[in-house]
Short mmCIF file of C-alpha atoms in Angstrom, two decimals:
data_model
loop_
_atom_site.label_atom_id
_atom_site.label_comp_id
_atom_site.label_asym_id
_atom_site.label_seq_id
_atom_site.Cartn_x
_atom_site.Cartn_y
_atom_site.Cartn_z
CA UNK J 14 -107.58 86.99 15.60
CA UNK J 15 -107.15 86.09 19.27
CA UNK J 16 -110.22 84.97 20.74
CA UNK J 17 -108.69 84.43 24.10
CA UNK J 18 -106.03 87.16 25.47
CA UNK J 19 -103.53 87.04 28.23
CA UNK J 20 -101.97 90.70 27.80
CA UNK J 21 -99.44 90.05 30.31
CA UNK J 22 -96.33 87.95 29.08
CA UNK J 23 -94.93 87.91 32.59
CA UNK J 24 -95.66 88.56 36.39
CA UNK J 25 -93.07 88.58 39.32
CA UNK J 26 -94.77 88.54 42.73
CA UNK J 27 -93.01 87.80 46.32
CA UNK J 28 -93.57 84.92 48.09
CA UNK J 29 -96.72 85.06 50.40
CA UNK J 30 -98.21 87.80 48.44
CA UNK J 31 -101.12 87.51 46.02
CA UNK J 32 -100.94 86.65 42.22
CA UNK J 33 -103.45 88.01 40.16
CA UNK J 34 -103.31 86.57 36.12
CA UNK J 35 -105.58 88.11 33.82
CA UNK J 36 -107.54 86.79 30.69
CA UNK J 37 -109.75 88.41 28.35
CA UNK J 38 -111.92 86.73 25.87
CA UNK J 39 -113.94 88.23 22.75
CA UNK J 40 -116.17 85.36 21.88
CA UNK J 41 -119.66 85.49 23.54
CA UNK J 42 -120.52 82.08 22.68
CA UNK J 43 -117.68 80.90 25.35
CA UNK J 44 -119.38 79.29 28.23
CA UNK J 45 -116.65 77.16 29.98
CA UNK J 46 -113.32 78.31 31.16
CA UNK J 47 -110.26 76.99 32.51
CA UNK J 48 -106.53 77.45 33.58
CA UNK J 49 -103.95 75.46 32.93
CA UNK J 50 -100.27 75.39 34.51
CA UNK J 51 -97.23 74.55 32.60
CA UNK J 52 -93.74 73.66 33.73
CA UNK J 53 -90.86 73.66 31.44
CA UNK J 54 -90.47 70.29 29.36
CA UNK J 55 -93.94 69.18 30.56
CA UNK J 56 -97.43 69.22 29.37
CA UNK J 57 -100.15 71.58 30.64
CA UNK J 58 -101.88 70.25 33.86
CA UNK J 59 -105.48 71.36 34.69
CA UNK J 60 -105.90 73.70 37.67
CA UNK J 61 -109.39 75.04 38.09
CA UNK J 62 -112.28 75.76 35.99
CA UNK J 63 -115.42 77.91 36.02
CA UNK J 64 -118.71 77.43 34.20
CA UNK J 65 -120.57 80.73 32.83
CA UNK J 66 -123.24 80.21 35.15
CA UNK J 67 -121.04 81.20 38.07
CA UNK J 68 -118.90 84.15 38.95
CA UNK J 69 -116.38 82.49 41.25
CA UNK J 70 -114.73 79.13 41.77
CA UNK J 71 -112.58 78.42 44.74
CA UNK J 72 -110.20 75.45 45.11
CA UNK J 73 -107.65 75.72 47.97
CA UNK J 74 -105.12 78.73 47.14
CA UNK J 75 -106.74 79.10 43.72
CA UNK J 76 -109.69 81.31 42.90
CA UNK J 77 -110.95 82.15 39.61
CA UNK J 78 -113.26 84.94 38.94
CA UNK J 79 -115.54 85.60 35.88
CA UNK J 80 -117.16 88.76 34.74
CA UNK J 81 -119.18 87.78 31.80
CA UNK J 82 -120.23 91.41 31.20
CA UNK J 83 -116.64 92.34 30.85
CA UNK J 84 -115.69 89.18 29.09
CA UNK J 85 -112.94 89.04 31.50
CA UNK J 86 -111.57 86.36 34.04
CA UNK J 87 -108.96 86.34 36.49
CA UNK J 88 -106.91 83.75 38.58
CA UNK J 89 -105.83 84.49 42.12
CA UNK J 90 -103.28 82.63 43.94
CA UNK J 91 -103.16 83.28 47.79
CA UNK J 92 -100.57 83.05 49.18
CA UNK J 93 -98.24 82.62 46.29
CA UNK J 94 -95.25 79.87 46.77
CA UNK J 95 -92.30 79.56 44.72
CA UNK J 96 -93.45 76.16 43.35
CA UNK J 97 -96.19 78.37 41.50
CA UNK J 98 -93.53 79.70 39.29
CA UNK J 99 -94.75 78.30 35.83
CA UNK J 100 -96.67 79.58 32.77
CA UNK J 101 -100.23 80.00 33.27
CA UNK J 102 -102.70 79.51 30.29
CA UNK J 103 -106.23 80.37 30.06
CA UNK J 104 -108.53 78.58 27.96
CA UNK J 105 -111.94 78.60 26.86
CA UNK J 106 -114.77 76.49 25.31
CA UNK J 107 -117.88 77.23 23.46
CA UNK J 108 -119.65 73.93 23.99
CA UNK J 109 -119.18 73.30 27.71
CA UNK J 110 -117.16 70.24 26.45
CA UNK J 111 -113.64 70.88 26.23
CA UNK J 112 -113.19 68.76 23.20
CA UNK J 113 -112.26 72.04 21.35
CA UNK J 114 -110.37 74.47 23.79
CA UNK J 115 -108.91 78.02 22.58
CA UNK J 116 -105.94 78.88 24.70
CA UNK J 117 -104.49 82.28 25.68
CA UNK J 118 -100.76 83.19 24.83
CA UNK J 119 -99.82 82.44 28.62
CA UNK J 120 -98.41 84.48 31.45
CA UNK J 121 -95.28 83.44 33.18
CA UNK J 122 -95.40 83.66 36.79
CA UNK J 123 -92.11 83.95 39.04
CA UNK J 124 -92.74 83.87 42.68
CA UNK J 125 -89.55 85.09 44.50
CA UNK J 126 -88.61 84.64 48.29
CA UNK D 18 -100.92 54.67 35.28
CA UNK D 19 -99.02 56.42 32.29
CA UNK D 20 -101.80 59.00 31.20
CA UNK D 21 -101.23 60.29 27.81
CA UNK D 22 -97.66 59.15 26.23
CA UNK D 23 -96.14 60.66 23.26
CA UNK D 24 -93.39 59.69 21.26
CA UNK D 25 -90.82 60.55 20.20
CA UNK D 26 -89.76 63.80 22.79
CA UNK D 27 -87.46 65.28 20.16
CA UNK D 28 -87.01 64.86 16.60
CA UNK D 29 -85.21 66.80 13.74
CA UNK D 30 -86.27 66.54 10.35
CA UNK D 31 -85.26 68.09 6.75
CA UNK D 32 -87.69 69.89 4.88
CA UNK D 33 -89.83 67.65 2.72
CA UNK D 34 -89.44 64.55 4.98
CA UNK D 35 -92.58 62.96 6.34
CA UNK D 36 -93.14 61.46 9.89
CA UNK D 37 -95.61 60.51 12.41
CA UNK D 38 -96.00 62.03 16.00
CA UNK D 39 -97.54 58.94 18.11
CA UNK D 40 -100.07 59.57 20.84
CA UNK D 41 -101.53 57.06 23.27
CA UNK D 42 -103.77 57.41 26.40
CA UNK D 43 -104.80 54.71 28.64
CA UNK D 44 -107.58 56.24 30.26
CA UNK D 45 -110.40 55.14 27.78
CA UNK D 46 -110.93 58.77 27.09
CA UNK D 47 -113.23 59.67 24.13
CA UNK D 48 -111.87 62.79 23.00
CA UNK D 49 -108.14 63.37 21.74
CA UNK D 50 -106.63 66.50 20.37
CA UNK D 51 -103.50 67.77 19.20
CA UNK D 52 -102.02 71.16 19.67
CA UNK D 53 -98.76 73.16 18.70
CA UNK D 54 -97.23 75.52 21.05
CA UNK D 55 -95.30 78.42 19.37
CA UNK D 56 -93.60 81.41 21.22
CA UNK D 57 -96.24 84.27 21.54
CA UNK D 58 -98.87 82.06 20.11
CA UNK D 59 -100.22 79.81 23.02
CA UNK D 60 -101.58 76.30 22.29
CA UNK D 61 -103.44 76.26 18.90
CA UNK D 62 -105.69 73.23 18.20
CA UNK D 63 -104.54 71.30 15.06
CA UNK D 64 -106.91 68.30 14.74
CA UNK D 65 -109.32 66.56 17.25
CA UNK D 66 -111.24 63.33 17.47
CA UNK D 67 -114.43 62.72 19.45
CA UNK D 68 -114.14 58.91 19.08
CA UNK D 69 -112.73 56.17 17.39
CA UNK D 70 -113.31 56.67 13.40
CA UNK D 71 -114.26 60.51 13.95
CA UNK D 72 -111.75 63.40 13.36
CA UNK D 73 -112.30 66.96 12.66
CA UNK D 74 -109.99 70.00 11.84
CA UNK D 75 -109.12 72.71 14.57
CA UNK D 76 -107.72 76.18 14.21
CA UNK D 77 -104.41 75.17 12.09
CA UNK D 78 -104.89 71.95 10.12
CA UNK D 79 -102.93 72.49 7.11
CA UNK D 80 -100.25 70.42 6.56
CA UNK D 81 -101.24 67.67 9.22
CA UNK D 82 -103.41 64.48 8.81
CA UNK D 83 -104.93 62.32 11.40
CA UNK D 84 -106.83 59.13 12.02
CA UNK D 85 -108.42 57.39 14.97
CA UNK D 86 -108.66 53.60 14.22
CA UNK D 87 -108.98 52.80 18.06
CA UNK D 88 -109.85 54.44 21.15
CA UNK D 89 -106.32 54.70 22.53
CA UNK D 90 -104.26 55.88 19.56
CA UNK D 91 -104.00 59.36 17.84
CA UNK D 92 -101.27 59.70 15.52
CA UNK D 93 -100.35 62.97 13.81
CA UNK D 94 -98.80 62.89 10.42
CA UNK D 95 -96.67 65.42 8.79
CA UNK D 96 -96.53 64.37 5.04
CA UNK D 97 -94.13 66.91 3.86
CA UNK D 98 -92.43 68.81 6.41
CA UNK D 99 -91.88 72.39 6.35
CA UNK D 100 -89.79 74.80 8.61
CA UNK D 101 -93.02 76.36 9.70
CA UNK D 102 -93.95 73.25 11.55
CA UNK D 103 -90.94 73.60 14.06
CA UNK D 104 -92.87 73.76 17.10
CA UNK D 105 -93.68 71.65 20.50
CA UNK D 106 -96.72 69.49 19.78
CA UNK D 107 -98.94 68.33 22.65
CA UNK D 108 -101.58 65.63 22.51
CA UNK D 109 -104.51 65.68 24.89
CA UNK D 110 -107.47 63.46 25.96
CA UNK D 111 -110.40 63.84 27.93
CA UNK D 112 -113.94 62.12 28.54
CA UNK D 113 -116.91 63.32 26.59
CA UNK D 114 -118.73 64.73 29.75
CA UNK D 115 -119.55 68.39 29.88
CA UNK D 116 -117.05 70.09 32.01
CA UNK D 117 -114.26 67.35 31.64
CA UNK D 118 -110.69 68.33 31.42
CA UNK D 119 -108.09 67.35 29.06
CA UNK D 120 -105.09 65.61 30.28
CA UNK D 121 -101.69 66.20 28.10
CA UNK D 122 -98.78 64.40 27.40
CA UNK D 123 -95.43 65.90 27.88
CA UNK D 124 -94.87 67.07 24.12
CA UNK D 125 -92.67 66.37 21.03
CA UNK D 126 -90.24 69.19 20.34
CA UNK D 127 -89.95 69.04 16.41
CA UNK D 128 -87.44 70.95 14.27
CA UNK D 129 -87.63 71.05 10.58
CA UNK D 130 -84.27 72.14 8.79
#
């Protein structure tokens, strides 16, 4: 039973356009959500997070939106750059502490010129 | 600043062999975790530790043992390797504060023949 789902395995976006990556979750106990970015042959690196008390968090070109009623979050990248090409993982925690993260299956983003 | 260091980077084992994947962090983080990444499955938590001498099971603990004798090290042991344990293994660490983010090593690619 996949508690965190990323239903789009891949996404292709032109440079300069907006990239929107989606994530759905089923466990209503999740109260902290994170996005990680992963390049080949490297470990995931933290990108941005959001607490369940917020519905939006912004950091430069990256914005995460949380819709608790729909159990849905999304990551917006504006404008997209070729260096953003990577696999993006959504993750969730039920305690607020990130000692136990449940990850989605990932979305591979390709940004082309 | 080394961060999280995993060794080895690559390993090939025969079914039934044992081995230990090493993980060390130099950030004085309380939390350490082991994940495995498989195609189409995202990252799944194997075992985690909230401090020296304390470990607990994650989503997929069977076939793996861990111990945490020091804050810095968190080795993962495969007692009798099976082909189903072929995967990429990631170690991560973080502080124990709410909202703290996990820092990942670059992974160990393990093949069981």
